[in-house]
Amino acid sequence: MLPHDWFADGTAVMGVLNVTPDSFSDGGRFLDARQAIERACQMVEDGARIIDIGGESTRPGATPVPLEEERARVLPVLRALRQALPRVVLSVDTMKPELMREAADAGADLLNDVNGLRAPGAVEAARDSGCAVCLMHMQGDPQTMQQAPAYENVVDEVADWLRARLEVCAAAGIDRNRILVDPGIGFGKQLAHNLSLLAHIERFQALAAGVLIGASRKSMYGQLLDLPVEERLAPGLAVAAVAAWQGAAIIRTHDVRETVHAVATAQALRQARLGDNGGRVGSRQTGEA
Ligand code: 8Y4
């Protein structure tokens, strides 16, 4: 299956499944594989079409996790989910080529690499895996990315960077229709950079099979609204709606149920705008509200 099939009926929602003991949002409560599986099933019931399994914290300033540790967190959950949810798209959030190969063998459909396949061997691992790939933009690395990120024109520079990574992938033999691109909200960006990128999602559309946007709980909402992480639902939903309106393929979120509703509403509005002849419903206006 190609990414296009995942969002053929409209923007798909990707639920975040953290399997890290220090997980920012879940506080390590889902470390246990059984609980992780329950959480994933709940997200699917809530309308997630994709589950993104992550065993390495990619928060600003986070320290890297050794391969053995990340593998031990991710693979048992991936294998169990592959069994339990044969029809759900399973994504693995990793920067490590070895884990990419192992995840593909365990039934992963998508490799979500916030490092844009820059690790040595990552492009080859992704190509050999046969999985789809999400190429995300990050300025710097997770340890240093928020130390004064700077751009002349953030939209141009992120698009150019993604284009260059796509060329590397194409040269290695990864088909463009297997690749999703992501401007990487919060990854080496100031608030104004994040806002510009979110206001110009259509600029990334033509690069690859689709655009993925990580919308939930990001620190930009803290900067914009002075809200702690547990109070960032509403701004995440606003961003999800605006991204869906612009035709984003996939919204990555911790808050699946609410995001599914926000995305469906944005899409209904877009449909109405396409089909309503500028305000006339049917052949003439009725008196109804
Ligand atoms: C609170 C909670 C504050 C979580 C920040 C965060 C993206 C991603 C992440 C993204 C893609 C995160 C793995 C960061 N964000 N992958 N991953 N796009 N493709 N931070 O935006 O959720 S983790």
JSON list of N, CA and C in Angstrom, two decimals, residues 226-288:
[
{"chain": "A", "resi": 226, "resn": "ASP", "atom": "N", "xyz": [0.98, 31.14, 26.44]},
{"chain": "A", "resi": 226, "resn": "ASP", "atom": "CA", "xyz": [1.44, 30.95, 27.82]},
{"chain": "A", "resi": 226, "resn": "ASP", "atom": "C", "xyz": [0.66, 29.82, 28.52]},
{"chain": "A", "resi": 227, "resn": "LEU", "atom": "N", "xyz": [0.60, 28.68, 27.86]},
{"chain": "A", "resi": 227, "resn": "LEU", "atom": "CA", "xyz": [-0.13, 27.53, 28.39]},
{"chain": "A", "resi": 227, "resn": "LEU", "atom": "C", "xyz": [0.82, 26.39, 28.70]},
{"chain": "A", "resi": 228, "resn": "PRO", "atom": "N", "xyz": [0.62, 25.70, 29.83]},
{"chain": "A", "resi": 228, "resn": "PRO", "atom": "CA", "xyz": [1.40, 24.48, 30.09]},
{"chain": "A", "resi": 228, "resn": "PRO", "atom": "C", "xyz": [0.94, 23.36, 29.17]},
{"chain": "A", "resi": 229, "resn": "VAL", "atom": "N", "xyz": [1.75, 22.31, 29.06]},
{"chain": "A", "resi": 229, "resn": "VAL", "atom": "CA", "xyz": [1.52, 21.26, 28.06]},
{"chain": "A", "resi": 229, "resn": "VAL", "atom": "C", "xyz": [0.14, 20.60, 28.20]},
{"chain": "A", "resi": 230, "resn": "GLU", "atom": "N", "xyz": [-0.36, 20.50, 29.44]},
{"chain": "A", "resi": 230, "resn": "GLU", "atom": "CA", "xyz": [-1.65, 19.81, 29.63]},
{"chain": "A", "resi": 230, "resn": "GLU", "atom": "C", "xyz": [-2.84, 20.68, 29.23]},
{"chain": "A", "resi": 231, "resn": "GLU", "atom": "N", "xyz": [-2.57, 21.94, 28.87]},
{"chain": "A", "resi": 231, "resn": "GLU", "atom": "CA", "xyz": [-3.67, 22.83, 28.45]},
{"chain": "A", "resi": 231, "resn": "GLU", "atom": "C", "xyz": [-3.56, 23.25, 26.99]},
{"chain": "A", "resi": 232, "resn": "ARG", "atom": "N", "xyz": [-2.86, 22.46, 26.19]},
{"chain": "A", "resi": 232, "resn": "ARG", "atom": "CA", "xyz": [-2.62, 22.86, 24.80]},
{"chain": "A", "resi": 232, "resn": "ARG", "atom": "C", "xyz": [-3.50, 22.14, 23.79]},
{"chain": "A", "resi": 233, "resn": "LEU", "atom": "N", "xyz": [-4.63, 21.59, 24.24]},
{"chain": "A", "resi": 233, "resn": "LEU", "atom": "CA", "xyz": [-5.52, 20.89, 23.31]},
{"chain": "A", "resi": 233, "resn": "LEU", "atom": "C", "xyz": [-6.08, 21.84, 22.25]},
{"chain": "A", "resi": 234, "resn": "ALA", "atom": "N", "xyz": [-6.66, 22.96, 22.67]},
{"chain": "A", "resi": 234, "resn": "ALA", "atom": "CA", "xyz": [-7.35, 23.84, 21.72]},
{"chain": "A", "resi": 234, "resn": "ALA", "atom": "C", "xyz": [-6.42, 24.37, 20.62]},
{"chain": "A", "resi": 235, "resn": "PRO", "atom": "N", "xyz": [-5.24, 24.89, 20.96]},
{"chain": "A", "resi": 235, "resn": "PRO", "atom": "CA", "xyz": [-4.38, 25.36, 19.86]},
{"chain": "A", "resi": 235, "resn": "PRO", "atom": "C", "xyz": [-3.96, 24.22, 18.93]},
{"chain": "A", "resi": 236, "resn": "GLY", "atom": "N", "xyz": [-3.79, 23.03, 19.45]},
{"chain": "A", "resi": 236, "resn": "GLY", "atom": "CA", "xyz": [-3.45, 21.88, 18.59]},
{"chain": "A", "resi": 236, "resn": "GLY", "atom": "C", "xyz": [-4.58, 21.56, 17.62]},
{"chain": "A", "resi": 237, "resn": "LEU", "atom": "N", "xyz": [-5.81, 21.71, 18.10]},
{"chain": "A", "resi": 237, "resn": "LEU", "atom": "CA", "xyz": [-6.97, 21.45, 17.23]},
{"chain": "A", "resi": 237, "resn": "LEU", "atom": "C", "xyz": [-7.10, 22.54, 16.17]},
{"chain": "A", "resi": 238, "resn": "ALA", "atom": "N", "xyz": [-6.81, 23.77, 16.55]},
{"chain": "A", "resi": 238, "resn": "ALA", "atom": "CA", "xyz": [-6.85, 24.88, 15.57]},
{"chain": "A", "resi": 238, "resn": "ALA", "atom": "C", "xyz": [-5.83, 24.62, 14.46]},
{"chain": "A", "resi": 239, "resn": "VAL", "atom": "N", "xyz": [-4.64, 24.22, 14.85]},
{"chain": "A", "resi": 239, "resn": "VAL", "atom": "CA", "xyz": [-3.61, 23.94, 13.85]},
{"chain": "A", "resi": 239, "resn": "VAL", "atom": "C", "xyz": [-4.01, 22.74, 12.99]},
{"chain": "A", "resi": 240, "resn": "ALA", "atom": "N", "xyz": [-4.58, 21.71, 13.59]},
{"chain": "A", "resi": 240, "resn": "ALA", "atom": "CA", "xyz": [-5.03, 20.54, 12.82]},
{"chain": "A", "resi": 240, "resn": "ALA", "atom": "C", "xyz": [-6.07, 20.96, 11.79]},
{"chain": "A", "resi": 241, "resn": "ALA", "atom": "N", "xyz": [-7.01, 21.81, 12.19]},
{"chain": "A", "resi": 241, "resn": "ALA", "atom": "CA", "xyz": [-8.07, 22.25, 11.27]},
{"chain": "A", "resi": 241, "resn": "ALA", "atom": "C", "xyz": [-7.49, 23.06, 10.12]},
{"chain": "A", "resi": 242, "resn": "VAL", "atom": "N", "xyz": [-6.59, 23.97, 10.44]},
{"chain": "A", "resi": 242, "resn": "VAL", "atom": "CA", "xyz": [-5.98, 24.82, 9.41]},
{"chain": "A", "resi": 242, "resn": "VAL", "atom": "C", "xyz": [-5.11, 23.98, 8.46]},
{"chain": "A", "resi": 243, "resn": "ALA", "atom": "N", "xyz": [-4.44, 23.00, 9.02]},
{"chain": "A", "resi": 243, "resn": "ALA", "atom": "CA", "xyz": [-3.61, 22.12, 8.18]},
{"chain": "A", "resi": 243, "resn": "ALA", "atom": "C", "xyz": [-4.50, 21.26, 7.26]},
{"chain": "A", "resi": 244, "resn": "ALA", "atom": "N", "xyz": [-5.59, 20.72, 7.81]},
{"chain": "A", "resi": 244, "resn": "ALA", "atom": "CA", "xyz": [-6.50, 19.92, 6.99]},
{"chain": "A", "resi": 244, "resn": "ALA", "atom": "C", "xyz": [-7.13, 20.78, 5.90]},
{"chain": "A", "resi": 245, "resn": "TRP", "atom": "N", "xyz": [-7.48, 21.99, 6.26]},
{"chain": "A", "resi": 245, "resn": "TRP", "atom": "CA", "xyz": [-8.05, 22.95, 5.28]},
{"chain": "A", "resi": 245, "resn": "TRP", "atom": "C", "xyz": [-7.10, 23.12, 4.10]},
{"chain": "A", "resi": 246, "resn": "GLN", "atom": "N", "xyz": [-5.79, 23.17, 4.40]},
{"chain": "A", "resi": 246, "resn": "GLN", "atom": "CA", "xyz": [-4.78, 23.35, 3.34]},
{"chain": "A", "resi": 246, "resn": "GLN", "atom": "C", "xyz": [-4.42, 22.06, 2.64]},
{"chain": "A", "resi": 247, "resn": "GLY", "atom": "N", "xyz": [-5.07, 20.97, 3.02]},
{"chain": "A", "resi": 247, "resn": "GLY", "atom": "CA", "xyz": [-4.86, 19.71, 2.31]},
{"chain": "A", "resi": 247, "resn": "GLY", "atom": "C", "xyz": [-3.77, 18.82, 2.86]},
{"chain": "A", "resi": 248, "resn": "ALA", "atom": "N", "xyz": [-3.36, 19.04, 4.13]},
{"chain": "A", "resi": 248, "resn": "ALA", "atom": "CA", "xyz": [-2.36, 18.14, 4.73]},
{"chain": "A", "resi": 248, "resn": "ALA", "atom": "C", "xyz": [-2.85, 16.69, 4.66]},
{"chain": "A", "resi": 249, "resn": "ALA", "atom": "N", "xyz": [-1.94, 15.78, 4.41]},
{"chain": "A", "resi": 249, "resn": "ALA", "atom": "CA", "xyz": [-2.29, 14.37, 4.27]},
{"chain": "A", "resi": 249, "resn": "ALA", "atom": "C", "xyz": [-2.52, 13.72, 5.62]},
{"chain": "A", "resi": 250, "resn": "ILE", "atom": "N", "xyz": [-1.66, 14.06, 6.60]},
{"chain": "A", "resi": 250, "resn": "ILE", "atom": "CA", "xyz": [-1.65, 13.38, 7.89]},
{"chain": "A", "resi": 250, "resn": "ILE", "atom": "C", "xyz": [-1.41, 14.40, 9.01]},
{"chain": "A", "resi": 251, "resn": "ILE", "atom": "N", "xyz": [-2.20, 14.29, 10.07]},
{"chain": "A", "resi": 251, "resn": "ILE", "atom": "CA", "xyz": [-1.98, 15.09, 11.28]},
{"chain": "A", "resi": 251, "resn": "ILE", "atom": "C", "xyz": [-1.52, 14.14, 12.38]},
{"chain": "A", "resi": 252, "resn": "ARG", "atom": "N", "xyz": [-0.33, 14.41, 12.94]},
{"chain": "A", "resi": 252, "resn": "ARG", "atom": "CA", "xyz": [0.19, 13.62, 14.04]},
{"chain": "A", "resi": 252, "resn": "ARG", "atom": "C", "xyz": [-0.22, 14.27, 15.35]},
{"chain": "A", "resi": 253, "resn": "THR", "atom": "N", "xyz": [-0.85, 13.48, 16.24]},
{"chain": "A", "resi": 253, "resn": "THR", "atom": "CA", "xyz": [-1.40, 14.08, 17.46]},
{"chain": "A", "resi": 253, "resn": "THR", "atom": "C", "xyz": [-1.44, 13.11, 18.64]},
{"chain": "A", "resi": 254, "resn": "HIS", "atom": "N", "xyz": [-1.37, 13.69, 19.84]},
{"chain": "A", "resi": 254, "resn": "HIS", "atom": "CA", "xyz": [-1.62, 12.93, 21.06]},
{"chain": "A", "resi": 254, "resn": "HIS", "atom": "C", "xyz": [-3.11, 12.83, 21.36]},
{"chain": "A", "resi": 255, "resn": "ASP", "atom": "N", "xyz": [-3.90, 13.69, 20.74]},
{"chain": "A", "resi": 255, "resn": "ASP", "atom": "CA", "xyz": [-5.33, 13.85, 21.08]},
{"chain": "A", "resi": 255, "resn": "ASP", "atom": "C", "xyz": [-6.19, 13.42, 19.91]},
{"chain": "A", "resi": 256, "resn": "VAL", "atom": "N", "xyz": [-6.32, 12.12, 19.73]},
{"chain": "A", "resi": 256, "resn": "VAL", "atom": "CA", "xyz": [-6.88, 11.58, 18.49]},
{"chain": "A", "resi": 256, "resn": "VAL", "atom": "C", "xyz": [-8.36, 11.94, 18.32]},
{"chain": "A", "resi": 257, "resn": "ARG", "atom": "N", "xyz": [-9.17, 11.65, 19.33]},
{"chain": "A", "resi": 257, "resn": "ARG", "atom": "CA", "xyz": [-10.61, 11.80, 19.17]},
{"chain": "A", "resi": 257, "resn": "ARG", "atom": "C", "xyz": [-10.99, 13.23, 18.78]},
{"chain": "A", "resi": 258, "resn": "GLU", "atom": "N", "xyz": [-10.44, 14.18, 19.52]},
{"chain": "A", "resi": 258, "resn": "GLU", "atom": "CA", "xyz": [-10.75, 15.59, 19.26]},
{"chain": "A", "resi": 258, "resn": "GLU", "atom": "C", "xyz": [-10.21, 16.02, 17.90]},
{"chain": "A", "resi": 259, "resn": "THR", "atom": "N", "xyz": [-9.03, 15.53, 17.54]},
{"chain": "A", "resi": 259, "resn": "THR", "atom": "CA", "xyz": [-8.42, 15.92, 16.27]},
{"chain": "A", "resi": 259, "resn": "THR", "atom": "C", "xyz": [-9.22, 15.36, 15.09]},
{"chain": "A", "resi": 260, "resn": "VAL", "atom": "N", "xyz": [-9.74, 14.14, 15.22]},
{"chain": "A", "resi": 260, "resn": "VAL", "atom": "CA", "xyz": [-10.59, 13.57, 14.17]},
{"chain": "A", "resi": 260, "resn": "VAL", "atom": "C", "xyz": [-11.80, 14.47, 13.95]},
{"chain": "A", "resi": 261, "resn": "HIS", "atom": "N", "xyz": [-12.39, 14.97, 15.03]},
{"chain": "A", "resi": 261, "resn": "HIS", "atom": "CA", "xyz": [-13.55, 15.85, 14.91]},
{"chain": "A", "resi": 261, "resn": "HIS", "atom": "C", "xyz": [-13.17, 17.19, 14.27]},
{"chain": "A", "resi": 262, "resn": "ALA", "atom": "N", "xyz": [-12.05, 17.74, 14.68]},
{"chain": "A", "resi": 262, "resn": "ALA", "atom": "CA", "xyz": [-11.61, 19.03, 14.13]},
{"chain": "A", "resi": 262, "resn": "ALA", "atom": "C", "xyz": [-11.33, 18.90, 12.63]},
{"chain": "A", "resi": 263, "resn": "VAL", "atom": "N", "xyz": [-10.66, 17.82, 12.25]},
{"chain": "A", "resi": 263, "resn": "VAL", "atom": "CA", "xyz": [-10.29, 17.61, 10.85]},
{"chain": "A", "resi": 263, "resn": "VAL", "atom": "C", "xyz": [-11.55, 17.38, 10.00]},
{"chain": "A", "resi": 264, "resn": "ALA", "atom": "N", "xyz": [-12.50, 16.59, 10.52]},
{"chain": "A", "resi": 264, "resn": "ALA", "atom": "CA", "xyz": [-13.74, 16.33, 9.77]},
{"chain": "A", "resi": 264, "resn": "ALA", "atom": "C", "xyz": [-14.51, 17.63, 9.56]},
{"chain": "A", "resi": 265, "resn": "THR", "atom": "N", "xyz": [-14.50, 18.49, 10.54]},
{"chain": "A", "resi": 265, "resn": "THR", "atom": "CA", "xyz": [-15.21, 19.78, 10.42]},
{"chain": "A", "resi": 265, "resn": "THR", "atom": "C", "xyz": [-14.53, 20.67, 9.38]},
{"chain": "A", "resi": 266, "resn": "ALA", "atom": "N", "xyz": [-13.21, 20.74, 9.43]},
{"chain": "A", "resi": 266, "resn": "ALA", "atom": "CA", "xyz": [-12.48, 21.54, 8.44]},
{"chain": "A", "resi": 266, "resn": "ALA", "atom": "C", "xyz": [-12.75, 21.03, 7.03]},
{"chain": "A", "resi": 267, "resn": "GLN", "atom": "N", "xyz": [-12.79, 19.71, 6.90]},
{"chain": "A", "resi": 267, "resn": "GLN", "atom": "CA", "xyz": [-13.01, 19.14, 5.56]},
{"chain": "A", "resi": 267, "resn": "GLN", "atom": "C", "xyz": [-14.42, 19.38, 5.06]},
{"chain": "A", "resi": 268, "resn": "ALA", "atom": "N", "xyz": [-15.39, 19.33, 5.96]},
{"chain": "A", "resi": 268, "resn": "ALA", "atom": "CA", "xyz": [-16.77, 19.62, 5.57]},
{"chain": "A", "resi": 268, "resn": "ALA", "atom": "C", "xyz": [-16.88, 21.06, 5.10]},
{"chain": "A", "resi": 269, "resn": "LEU", "atom": "N", "xyz": [-16.18, 21.95, 5.76]},
{"chain": "A", "resi": 269, "resn": "LEU", "atom": "CA", "xyz": [-16.18, 23.36, 5.36]},
{"chain": "A", "resi": 269, "resn": "LEU", "atom": "C", "xyz": [-15.55, 23.54, 3.99]},
{"chain": "A", "resi": 270, "resn": "ARG", "atom": "N", "xyz": [-14.49, 22.82, 3.75]},
{"chain": "A", "resi": 270, "resn": "ARG", "atom": "CA", "xyz": [-13.81, 22.94, 2.46]},
{"chain": "A", "resi": 270, "resn": "ARG", "atom": "C", "xyz": [-14.69, 22.39, 1.34]},
{"chain": "A", "resi": 271, "resn": "GLN", "atom": "N", "xyz": [-15.36, 21.28, 1.63]},
{"chain": "A", "resi": 271, "resn": "GLN", "atom": "CA", "xyz": [-16.31, 20.71, 0.67]},
{"chain": "A", "resi": 271, "resn": "GLN", "atom": "C", "xyz": [-17.39, 21.73, 0.34]},
{"chain": "A", "resi": 272, "resn": "ALA", "atom": "N", "xyz": [-17.92, 22.36, 1.39]},
{"chain": "A", "resi": 272, "resn": "ALA", "atom": "CA", "xyz": [-18.99, 23.34, 1.21]},
{"chain": "A", "resi": 272, "resn": "ALA", "atom": "C", "xyz": [-18.51, 24.47, 0.31]},
{"chain": "A", "resi": 273, "resn": "ARG", "atom": "N", "xyz": [-17.28, 24.90, 0.54]},
{"chain": "A", "resi": 273, "resn": "ARG", "atom": "CA", "xyz": [-16.73, 26.01, -0.24]},
{"chain": "A", "resi": 273, "resn": "ARG", "atom": "C", "xyz": [-16.55, 25.61, -1.70]},
{"chain": "A", "resi": 274, "resn": "LEU", "atom": "N", "xyz": [-16.17, 24.35, -1.93]},
{"chain": "A", "resi": 274, "resn": "LEU", "atom": "CA", "xyz": [-15.99, 23.88, -3.31]},
{"chain": "A", "resi": 274, "resn": "LEU", "atom": "C", "xyz": [-17.32, 23.76, -4.04]},
{"chain": "A", "resi": 275, "resn": "GLY", "atom": "N", "xyz": [-18.37, 23.34, -3.30]},
{"chain": "A", "resi": 275, "resn": "GLY", "atom": "CA", "xyz": [-19.61, 22.97, -3.96]},
{"chain": "A", "resi": 275, "resn": "GLY", "atom": "C", "xyz": [-20.76, 23.94, -3.85]},
{"chain": "A", "resi": 276, "resn": "ASP", "atom": "N", "xyz": [-20.57, 25.06, -3.18]},
{"chain": "A", "resi": 276, "resn": "ASP", "atom": "CA", "xyz": [-21.76, 25.87, -2.84]},
{"chain": "A", "resi": 276, "resn": "ASP", "atom": "C", "xyz": [-21.96, 27.09, -3.73]},
{"chain": "A", "resi": 277, "resn": "ASN", "atom": "N", "xyz": [-21.22, 27.19, -4.81]},
{"chain": "A", "resi": 277, "resn": "ASN", "atom": "CA", "xyz": [-21.40, 28.34, -5.72]},
{"chain": "A", "resi": 277, "resn": "ASN", "atom": "C", "xyz": [-21.35, 29.68, -5.00]},
{"chain": "A", "resi": 278, "resn": "GLY", "atom": "N", "xyz": [-20.50, 29.78, -4.03]},
{"chain": "A", "resi": 278, "resn": "GLY", "atom": "CA", "xyz": [-20.33, 31.06, -3.34]},
{"chain": "A", "resi": 278, "resn": "GLY", "atom": "C", "xyz": [-21.51, 31.45, -2.47]},
{"chain": "A", "resi": 279, "resn": "GLY", "atom": "N", "xyz": [-22.16, 30.47, -1.85]},
{"chain": "A", "resi": 279, "resn": "GLY", "atom": "CA", "xyz": [-23.18, 30.80, -0.85]},
{"chain": "A", "resi": 279, "resn": "GLY", "atom": "C", "xyz": [-24.58, 30.34, -1.22]},
{"chain": "A", "resi": 280, "resn": "ARG", "atom": "N", "xyz": [-24.82, 29.99, -2.48]},
{"chain": "A", "resi": 280, "resn": "ARG", "atom": "CA", "xyz": [-26.15, 29.52, -2.87]},
{"chain": "A", "resi": 280, "resn": "ARG", "atom": "C", "xyz": [-26.22, 28.01, -2.72]},
{"chain": "A", "resi": 281, "resn": "VAL", "atom": "N", "xyz": [-27.00, 27.55, -1.75]},
{"chain": "A", "resi": 281, "resn": "VAL", "atom": "CA", "xyz": [-27.15, 26.11, -1.52]},
{"chain": "A", "resi": 281, "resn": "VAL", "atom": "C", "xyz": [-28.29, 25.64, -2.42]},
{"chain": "A", "resi": 282, "resn": "GLY", "atom": "N", "xyz": [-28.02, 24.71, -3.33]},
{"chain": "A", "resi": 282, "resn": "GLY", "atom": "CA", "xyz": [-29.05, 24.26, -4.27]},
{"chain": "A", "resi": 282, "resn": "GLY", "atom": "C", "xyz": [-29.30, 25.34, -5.32]},
{"chain": "A", "resi": 283, "resn": "SER", "atom": "N", "xyz": [-30.48, 25.32, -5.95]},
{"chain": "A", "resi": 283, "resn": "SER", "atom": "CA", "xyz": [-30.73, 26.23, -7.07]},
{"chain": "A", "resi": 283, "resn": "SER", "atom": "C", "xyz": [-31.07, 27.65, -6.59]},
{"chain": "A", "resi": 284, "resn": "ARG", "atom": "N", "xyz": [-31.63, 27.75, -5.36]},
{"chain": "A", "resi": 284, "resn": "ARG", "atom": "CA", "xyz": [-31.86, 29.10, -4.81]},
{"chain": "A", "resi": 284, "resn": "ARG", "atom": "C", "xyz": [-31.82, 29.01, -3.29]},
{"chain": "A", "resi": 285, "resn": "GLN", "atom": "N", "xyz": [-31.68, 30.14, -2.65]},
{"chain": "A", "resi": 285, "resn": "GLN", "atom": "CA", "xyz": [-31.60, 30.19, -1.19]},
{"chain": "A", "resi": 285, "resn": "GLN", "atom": "C", "xyz": [-32.97, 29.89, -0.57]},
{"chain": "A", "resi": 286, "resn": "THR", "atom": "N", "xyz": [-32.97, 29.03, 0.47]},
{"chain": "A", "resi": 286, "resn": "THR", "atom": "CA", "xyz": [-34.20, 28.83, 1.23]},
{"chain": "A", "resi": 286, "resn": "THR", "atom": "C", "xyz": [-34.13, 29.77, 2.43]},
{"chain": "A", "resi": 287, "resn": "GLY", "atom": "N", "xyz": [-35.22, 29.86, 3.16]},
{"chain": "A", "resi": 287, "resn": "GLY", "atom": "CA", "xyz": [-35.23, 30.72, 4.33]},
{"chain": "A", "resi": 287, "resn": "GLY", "atom": "C", "xyz": [-34.63, 30.09, 5.56]},
{"chain": "A", "resi": 288, "resn": "GLU", "atom": "N", "xyz": [-34.16, 28.83, 5.43]},
{"chain": "A", "resi": 288, "resn": "GLU", "atom": "CA", "xyz": [-33.67, 28.14, 6.61]},
{"chain": "A", "resi": 288, "resn": "GLU", "atom": "C", "xyz": [-32.28, 28.59, 7.00]}
]
